[in-house]
mmCIF file of C-alpha atoms in Angstrom:
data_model
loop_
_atom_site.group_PDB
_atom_site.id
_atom_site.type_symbol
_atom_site.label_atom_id
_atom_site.label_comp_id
_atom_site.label_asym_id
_atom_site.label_seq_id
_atom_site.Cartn_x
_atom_site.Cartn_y
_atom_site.Cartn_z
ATOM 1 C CA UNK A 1 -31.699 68.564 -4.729
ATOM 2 C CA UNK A 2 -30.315 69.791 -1.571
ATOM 3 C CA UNK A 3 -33.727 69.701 0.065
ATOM 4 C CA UNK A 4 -35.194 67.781 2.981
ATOM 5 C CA UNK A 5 -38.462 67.085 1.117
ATOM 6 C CA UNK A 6 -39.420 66.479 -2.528
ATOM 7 C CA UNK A 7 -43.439 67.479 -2.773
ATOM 8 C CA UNK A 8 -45.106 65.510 -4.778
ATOM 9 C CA UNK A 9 -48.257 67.709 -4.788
ATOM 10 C CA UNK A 10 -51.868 66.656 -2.821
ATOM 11 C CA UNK A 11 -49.722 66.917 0.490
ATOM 12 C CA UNK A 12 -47.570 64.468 -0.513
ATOM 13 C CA UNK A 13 -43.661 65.002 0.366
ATOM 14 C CA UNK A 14 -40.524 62.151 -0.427
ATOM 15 C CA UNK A 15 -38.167 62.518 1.896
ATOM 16 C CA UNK A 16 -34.326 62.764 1.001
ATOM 17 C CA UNK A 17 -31.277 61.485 3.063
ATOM 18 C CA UNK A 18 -31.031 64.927 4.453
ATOM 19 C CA UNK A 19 -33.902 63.532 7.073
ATOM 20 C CA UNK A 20 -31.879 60.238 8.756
ATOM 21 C CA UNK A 21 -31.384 60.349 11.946
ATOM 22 C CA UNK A 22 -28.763 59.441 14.212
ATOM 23 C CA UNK A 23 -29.689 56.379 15.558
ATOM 24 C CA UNK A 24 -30.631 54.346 12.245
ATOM 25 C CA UNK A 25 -30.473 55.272 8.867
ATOM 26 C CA UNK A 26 -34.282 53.610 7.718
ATOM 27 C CA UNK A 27 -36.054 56.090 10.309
ATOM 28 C CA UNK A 28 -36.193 60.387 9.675
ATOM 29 C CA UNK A 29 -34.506 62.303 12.718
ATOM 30 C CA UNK A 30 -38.073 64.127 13.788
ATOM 31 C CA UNK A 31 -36.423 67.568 13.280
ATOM 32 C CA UNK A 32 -37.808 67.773 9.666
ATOM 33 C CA UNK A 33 -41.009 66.199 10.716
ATOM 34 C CA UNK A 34 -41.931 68.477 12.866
ATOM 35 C CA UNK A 35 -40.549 71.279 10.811
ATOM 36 C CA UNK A 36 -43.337 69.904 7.846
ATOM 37 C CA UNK A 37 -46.199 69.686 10.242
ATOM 38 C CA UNK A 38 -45.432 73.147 11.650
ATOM 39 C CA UNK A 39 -45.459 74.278 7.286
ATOM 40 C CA UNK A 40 -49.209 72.565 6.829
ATOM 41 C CA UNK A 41 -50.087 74.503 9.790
ATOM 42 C CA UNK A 42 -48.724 77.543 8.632
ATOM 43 C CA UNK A 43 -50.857 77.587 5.436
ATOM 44 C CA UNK A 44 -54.276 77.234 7.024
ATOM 45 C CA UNK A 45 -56.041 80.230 6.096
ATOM 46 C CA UNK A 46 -57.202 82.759 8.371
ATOM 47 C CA UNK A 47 -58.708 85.706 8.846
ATOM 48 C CA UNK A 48 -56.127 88.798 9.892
ATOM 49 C CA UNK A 49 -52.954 88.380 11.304
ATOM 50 C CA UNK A 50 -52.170 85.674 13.592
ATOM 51 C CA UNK A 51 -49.191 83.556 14.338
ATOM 52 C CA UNK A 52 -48.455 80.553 16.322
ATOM 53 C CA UNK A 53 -47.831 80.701 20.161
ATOM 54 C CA UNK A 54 -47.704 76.782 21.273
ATOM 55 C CA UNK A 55 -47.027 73.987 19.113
ATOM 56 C CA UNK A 56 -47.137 70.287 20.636
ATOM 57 C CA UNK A 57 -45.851 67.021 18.455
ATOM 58 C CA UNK A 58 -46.657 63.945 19.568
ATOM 59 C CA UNK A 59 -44.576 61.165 18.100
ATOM 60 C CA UNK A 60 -46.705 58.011 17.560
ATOM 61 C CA UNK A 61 -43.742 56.053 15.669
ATOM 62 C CA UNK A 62 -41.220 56.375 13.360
ATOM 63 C CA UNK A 63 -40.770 58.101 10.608
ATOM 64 C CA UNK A 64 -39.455 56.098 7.596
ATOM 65 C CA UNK A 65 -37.570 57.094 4.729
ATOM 66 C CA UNK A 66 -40.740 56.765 2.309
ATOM 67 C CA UNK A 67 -43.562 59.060 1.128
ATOM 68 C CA UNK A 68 -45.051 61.023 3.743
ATOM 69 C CA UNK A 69 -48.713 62.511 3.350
ATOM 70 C CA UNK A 70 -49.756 65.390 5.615
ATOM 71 C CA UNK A 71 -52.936 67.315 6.812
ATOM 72 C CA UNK A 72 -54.247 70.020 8.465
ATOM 73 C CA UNK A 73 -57.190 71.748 9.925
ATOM 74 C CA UNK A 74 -58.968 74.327 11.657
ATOM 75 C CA UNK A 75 -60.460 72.516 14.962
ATOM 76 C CA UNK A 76 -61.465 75.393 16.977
ATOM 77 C CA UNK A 77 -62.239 78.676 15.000
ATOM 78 C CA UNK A 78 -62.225 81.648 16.559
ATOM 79 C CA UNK A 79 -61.992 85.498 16.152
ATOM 80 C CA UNK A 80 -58.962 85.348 18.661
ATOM 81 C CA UNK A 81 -57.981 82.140 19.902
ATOM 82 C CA UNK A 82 -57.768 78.818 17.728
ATOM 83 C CA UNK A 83 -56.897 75.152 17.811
ATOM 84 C CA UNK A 84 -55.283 73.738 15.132
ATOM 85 C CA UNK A 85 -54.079 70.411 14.053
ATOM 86 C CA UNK A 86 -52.093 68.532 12.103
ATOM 87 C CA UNK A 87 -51.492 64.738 11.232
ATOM 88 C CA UNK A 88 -48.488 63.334 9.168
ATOM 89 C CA UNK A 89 -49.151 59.216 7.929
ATOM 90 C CA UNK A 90 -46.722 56.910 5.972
ATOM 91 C CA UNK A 91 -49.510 54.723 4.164
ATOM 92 C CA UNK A 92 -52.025 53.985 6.410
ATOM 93 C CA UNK A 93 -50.109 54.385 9.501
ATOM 94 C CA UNK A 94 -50.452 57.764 11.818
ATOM 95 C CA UNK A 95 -46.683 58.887 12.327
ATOM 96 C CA UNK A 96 -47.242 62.222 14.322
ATOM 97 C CA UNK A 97 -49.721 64.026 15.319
ATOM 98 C CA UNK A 98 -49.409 68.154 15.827
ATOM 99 C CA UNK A 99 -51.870 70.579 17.813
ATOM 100 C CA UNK A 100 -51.371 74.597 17.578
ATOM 101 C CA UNK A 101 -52.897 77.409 19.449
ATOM 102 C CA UNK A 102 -53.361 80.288 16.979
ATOM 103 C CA UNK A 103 -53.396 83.935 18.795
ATOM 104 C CA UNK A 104 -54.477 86.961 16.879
ATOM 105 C CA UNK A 105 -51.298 89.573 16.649
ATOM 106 C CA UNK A 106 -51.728 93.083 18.602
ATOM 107 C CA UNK A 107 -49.202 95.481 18.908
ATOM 108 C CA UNK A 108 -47.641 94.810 23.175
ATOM 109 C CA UNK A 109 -44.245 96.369 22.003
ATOM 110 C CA UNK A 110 -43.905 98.933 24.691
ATOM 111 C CA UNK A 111 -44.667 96.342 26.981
ATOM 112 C CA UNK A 112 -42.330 93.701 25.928
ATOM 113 C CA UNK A 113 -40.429 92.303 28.188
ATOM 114 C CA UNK A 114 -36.544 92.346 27.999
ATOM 115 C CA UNK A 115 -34.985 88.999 27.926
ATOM 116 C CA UNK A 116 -32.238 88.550 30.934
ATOM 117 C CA UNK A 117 -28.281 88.950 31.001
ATOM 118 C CA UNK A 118 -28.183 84.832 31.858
ATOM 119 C CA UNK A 119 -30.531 84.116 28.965
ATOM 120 C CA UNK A 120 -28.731 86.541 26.238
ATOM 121 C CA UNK A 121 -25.044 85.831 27.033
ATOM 122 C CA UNK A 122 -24.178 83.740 24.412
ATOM 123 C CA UNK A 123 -21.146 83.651 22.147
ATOM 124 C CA UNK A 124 -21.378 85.007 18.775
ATOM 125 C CA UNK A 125 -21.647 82.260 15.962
ATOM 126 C CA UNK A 126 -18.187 83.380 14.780
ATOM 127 C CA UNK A 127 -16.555 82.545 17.997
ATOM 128 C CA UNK A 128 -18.093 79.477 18.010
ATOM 129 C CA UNK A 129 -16.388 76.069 17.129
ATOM 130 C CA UNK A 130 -17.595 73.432 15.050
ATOM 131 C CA UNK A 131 -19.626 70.959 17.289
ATOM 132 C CA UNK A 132 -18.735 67.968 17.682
ATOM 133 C CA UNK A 133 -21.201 64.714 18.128
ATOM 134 C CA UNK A 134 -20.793 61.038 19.207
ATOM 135 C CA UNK A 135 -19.074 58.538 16.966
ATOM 136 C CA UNK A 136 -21.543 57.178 14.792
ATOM 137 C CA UNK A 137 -24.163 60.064 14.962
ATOM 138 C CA UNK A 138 -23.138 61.378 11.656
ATOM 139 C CA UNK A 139 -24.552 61.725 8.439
ATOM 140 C CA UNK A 140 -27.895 62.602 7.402
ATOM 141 C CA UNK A 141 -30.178 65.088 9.651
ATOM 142 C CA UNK A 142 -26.847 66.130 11.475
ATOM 143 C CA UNK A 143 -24.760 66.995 8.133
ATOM 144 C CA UNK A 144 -27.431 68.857 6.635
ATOM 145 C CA UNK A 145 -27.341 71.198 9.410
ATOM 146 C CA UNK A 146 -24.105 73.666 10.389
ATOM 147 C CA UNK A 147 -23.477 72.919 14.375
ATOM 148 C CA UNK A 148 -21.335 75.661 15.976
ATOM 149 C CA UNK A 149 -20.723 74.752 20.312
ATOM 150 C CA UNK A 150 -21.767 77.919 21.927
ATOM 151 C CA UNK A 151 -21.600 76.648 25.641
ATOM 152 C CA UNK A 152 -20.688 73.383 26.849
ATOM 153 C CA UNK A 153 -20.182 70.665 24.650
ATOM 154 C CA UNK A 154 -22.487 67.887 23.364
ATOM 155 C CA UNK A 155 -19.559 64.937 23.891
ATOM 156 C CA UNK A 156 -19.460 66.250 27.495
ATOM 157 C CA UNK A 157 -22.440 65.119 29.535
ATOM 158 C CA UNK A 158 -24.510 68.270 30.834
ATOM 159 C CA UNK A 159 -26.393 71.248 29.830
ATOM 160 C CA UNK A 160 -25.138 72.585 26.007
ATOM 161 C CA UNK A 161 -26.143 75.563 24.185
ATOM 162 C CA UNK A 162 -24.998 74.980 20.091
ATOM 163 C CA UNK A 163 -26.082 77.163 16.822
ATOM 164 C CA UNK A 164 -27.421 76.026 14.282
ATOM 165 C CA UNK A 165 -28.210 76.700 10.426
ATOM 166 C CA UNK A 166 -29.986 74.786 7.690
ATOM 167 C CA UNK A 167 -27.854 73.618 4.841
ATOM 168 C CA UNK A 168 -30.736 72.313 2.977
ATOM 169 C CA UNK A 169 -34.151 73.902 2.572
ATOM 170 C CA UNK A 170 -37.323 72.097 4.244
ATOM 171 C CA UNK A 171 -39.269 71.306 0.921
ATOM 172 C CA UNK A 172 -38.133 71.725 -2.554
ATOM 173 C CA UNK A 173 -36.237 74.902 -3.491
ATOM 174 C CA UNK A 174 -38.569 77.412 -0.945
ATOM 175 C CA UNK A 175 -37.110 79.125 1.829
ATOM 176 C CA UNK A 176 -38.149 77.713 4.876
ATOM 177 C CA UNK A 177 -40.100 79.914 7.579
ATOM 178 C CA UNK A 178 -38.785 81.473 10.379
ATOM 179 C CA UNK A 179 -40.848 78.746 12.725
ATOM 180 C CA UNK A 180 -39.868 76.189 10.339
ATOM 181 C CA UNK A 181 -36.331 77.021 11.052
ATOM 182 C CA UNK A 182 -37.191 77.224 15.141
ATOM 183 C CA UNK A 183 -38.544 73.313 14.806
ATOM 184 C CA UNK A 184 -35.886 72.213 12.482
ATOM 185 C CA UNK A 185 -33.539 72.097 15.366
ATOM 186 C CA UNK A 186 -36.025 71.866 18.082
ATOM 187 C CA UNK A 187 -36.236 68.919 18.659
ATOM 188 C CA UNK A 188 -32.512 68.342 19.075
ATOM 189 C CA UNK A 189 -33.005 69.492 22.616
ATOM 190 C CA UNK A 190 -32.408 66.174 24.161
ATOM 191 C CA UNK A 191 -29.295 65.290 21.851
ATOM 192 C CA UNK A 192 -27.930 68.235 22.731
ATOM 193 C CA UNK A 193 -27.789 68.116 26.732
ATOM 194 C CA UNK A 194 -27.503 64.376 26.842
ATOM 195 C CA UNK A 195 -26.661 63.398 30.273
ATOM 196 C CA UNK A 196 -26.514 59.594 29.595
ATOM 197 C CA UNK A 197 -23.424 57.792 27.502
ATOM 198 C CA UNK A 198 -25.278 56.743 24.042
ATOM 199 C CA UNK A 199 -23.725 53.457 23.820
ATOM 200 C CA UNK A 200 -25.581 51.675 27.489
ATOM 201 C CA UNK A 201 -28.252 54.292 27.142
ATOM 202 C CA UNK A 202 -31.666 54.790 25.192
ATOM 203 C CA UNK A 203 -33.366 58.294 25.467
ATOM 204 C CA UNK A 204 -36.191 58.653 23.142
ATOM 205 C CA UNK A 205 -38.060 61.088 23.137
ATOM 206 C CA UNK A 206 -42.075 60.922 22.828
ATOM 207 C CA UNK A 207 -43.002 64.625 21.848
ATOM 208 C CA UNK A 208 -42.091 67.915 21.776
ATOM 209 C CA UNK A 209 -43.983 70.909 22.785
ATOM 210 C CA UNK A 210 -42.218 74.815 21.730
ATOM 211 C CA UNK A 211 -43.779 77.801 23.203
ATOM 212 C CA UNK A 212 -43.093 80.848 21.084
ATOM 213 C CA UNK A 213 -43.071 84.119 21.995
ATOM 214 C CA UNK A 214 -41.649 85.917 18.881
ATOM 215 C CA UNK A 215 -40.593 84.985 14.928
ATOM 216 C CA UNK A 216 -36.953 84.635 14.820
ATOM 217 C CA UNK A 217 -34.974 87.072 12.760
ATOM 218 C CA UNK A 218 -32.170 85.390 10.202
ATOM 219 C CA UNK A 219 -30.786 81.500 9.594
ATOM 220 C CA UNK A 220 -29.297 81.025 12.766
ATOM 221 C CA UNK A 221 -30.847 79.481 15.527
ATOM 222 C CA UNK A 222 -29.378 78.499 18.984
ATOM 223 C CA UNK A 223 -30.650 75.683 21.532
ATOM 224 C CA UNK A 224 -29.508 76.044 24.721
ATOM 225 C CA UNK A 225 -30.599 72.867 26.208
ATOM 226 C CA UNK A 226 -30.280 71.162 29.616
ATOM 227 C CA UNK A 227 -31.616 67.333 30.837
ATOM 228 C CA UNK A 228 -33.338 66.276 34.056
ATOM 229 C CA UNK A 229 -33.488 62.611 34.695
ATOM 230 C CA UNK A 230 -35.597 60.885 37.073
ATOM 231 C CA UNK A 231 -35.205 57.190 38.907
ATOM 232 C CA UNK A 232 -38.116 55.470 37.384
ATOM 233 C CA UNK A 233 -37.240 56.126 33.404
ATOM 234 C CA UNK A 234 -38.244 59.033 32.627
ATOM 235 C CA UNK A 235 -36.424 62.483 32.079
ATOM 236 C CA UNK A 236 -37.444 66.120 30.643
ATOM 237 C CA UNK A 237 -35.150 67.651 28.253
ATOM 238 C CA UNK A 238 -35.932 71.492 28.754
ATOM 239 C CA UNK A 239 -34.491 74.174 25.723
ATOM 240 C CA UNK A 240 -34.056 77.886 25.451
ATOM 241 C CA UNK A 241 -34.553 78.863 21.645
ATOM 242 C CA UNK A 242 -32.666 82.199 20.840
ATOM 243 C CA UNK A 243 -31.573 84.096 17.188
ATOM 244 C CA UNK A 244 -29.389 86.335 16.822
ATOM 245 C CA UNK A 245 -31.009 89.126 19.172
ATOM 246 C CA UNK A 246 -31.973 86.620 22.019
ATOM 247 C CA UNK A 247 -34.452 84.350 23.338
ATOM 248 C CA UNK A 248 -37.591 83.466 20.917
ATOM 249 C CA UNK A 249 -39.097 80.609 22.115
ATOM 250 C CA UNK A 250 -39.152 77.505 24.763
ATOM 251 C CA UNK A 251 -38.941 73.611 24.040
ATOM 252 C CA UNK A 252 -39.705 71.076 26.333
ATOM 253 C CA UNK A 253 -39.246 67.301 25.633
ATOM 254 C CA UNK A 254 -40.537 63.535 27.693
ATOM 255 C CA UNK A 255 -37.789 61.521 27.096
ATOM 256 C CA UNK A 256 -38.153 57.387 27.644
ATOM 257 C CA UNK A 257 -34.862 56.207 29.003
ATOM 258 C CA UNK A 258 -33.745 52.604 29.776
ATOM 259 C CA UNK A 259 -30.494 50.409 29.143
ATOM 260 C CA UNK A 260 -29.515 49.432 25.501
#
């Protein structure tokens, strides 16, 4: 099935090949990770509309290509404002660990603000090439997505701004959320703008923390990204999410970097 997760019911999920990652083919690129945490934390129930306005992933290891089990709850209630979290294992080993603020929804639309020239002016998907990645980063995570180079380009070290679409659904045969599709691709932030050449350099990243400030409309979803490194080993990958009518949310990632 062209799916990045089988369920296998109790919060159980089998992941395919669609979830390798670049790097190494026995560990999930944490695009779909995050994309199933953010789906347990969607189905929490709750009382009138709400949505998710800042979800943080902390990466505590590795994800394997094995069963996954994942969990959710309601830490804070409120009639407002609440905390959630969420915690996905392989056996008895914590992988991830997500926390959520949930906002109640009120209508602000005649005081919404209007997204900037600099942060709308990006090429339309159909005038976008096919993007092109670093020999050996193929396969898997990368070919189960459609990459189109918007600004920039991902072989070139710098900021990068590339669209992107989901070939494969998240779990099973359902359509994938809107947020599902925003962390799908997330998380590629620091791929994206790498500054660093891939062969002499590791840049892992340890979480990932989206602020979101609307749903996105449609499949396509673009990551404009750019990468700060510091002297000491550390560097921030900062993205701009956008769809197809501009800017939707903002991703933020601490990236470990030291010689291969």
């Amino acid at each position: 099935m062209e799916t990045f997760y089988l369920s296998r019911g109790e919060g159980r999920y089998q992941p395919t090949e669609h979830t390798a990652g670049p790097w190494t083919p026995d560990a999930q690129h944490f695009g779909p990770p995050s994309a199933l945490l953010v789906r347990e934390l969607e189905s929490l129930p709750c009382d009138g509309e709400r949505g998710l306005a800042r979800v943080t992933v902390e990466i505590l290891g590795p994800a394997p290509l094995a069963e996954l089990t994942v969990t959710a709850e309601v830490v804070r209630p409120g009639r407002s404002v609440e905390l959630l979290s969420a915690t996905l294992s392989a056996g008895d080993r914590v992988v991830a660990r997500a926390a959520a603020w949930r906002l109640a929804v009120t209508d602000t639309a005649e005081v919404a603000t209007v997204p900037g020239e600099e942060t709308t002016a990006l090429p339309s998907v159909a005038d976008c090439p096919v993007a092109e990645w670093p020999e050996g980063w193929h396969g898997g995570y990368l070919d189960a997505v459609e990459w189109r180079a918007a600004r920039g380009a991902v072989l070139t070290a710098g900021p990068a701004a590339v669209w992107a679409r989901q070939r494969v659904t998240l779990v099973d045969d359902e359509k994938p959320s809107p947020l599902q599709r925003v962390f799908t691709v997330a998380d590629s932030g620091s791929g994206v703008s790498n500054v660093l050449d891939p062969r002499r350099w590791l840049f892992i990243n340890t979480e990932l923390t989206v602020h979101i400030h609307r749903e996105p409309v449609g499949e396509w979803i673009c990551l404009d990204a750019a990468t700060t490194v510091g002297p000491r080993g550390h560097a921030t990958a900062r993205s701009t999410l956008h769809d197809l009518e501009g800017p939707v949310a903002a991703g933020t990632q601490a990236l470990l970097v030291r010689h291969r």
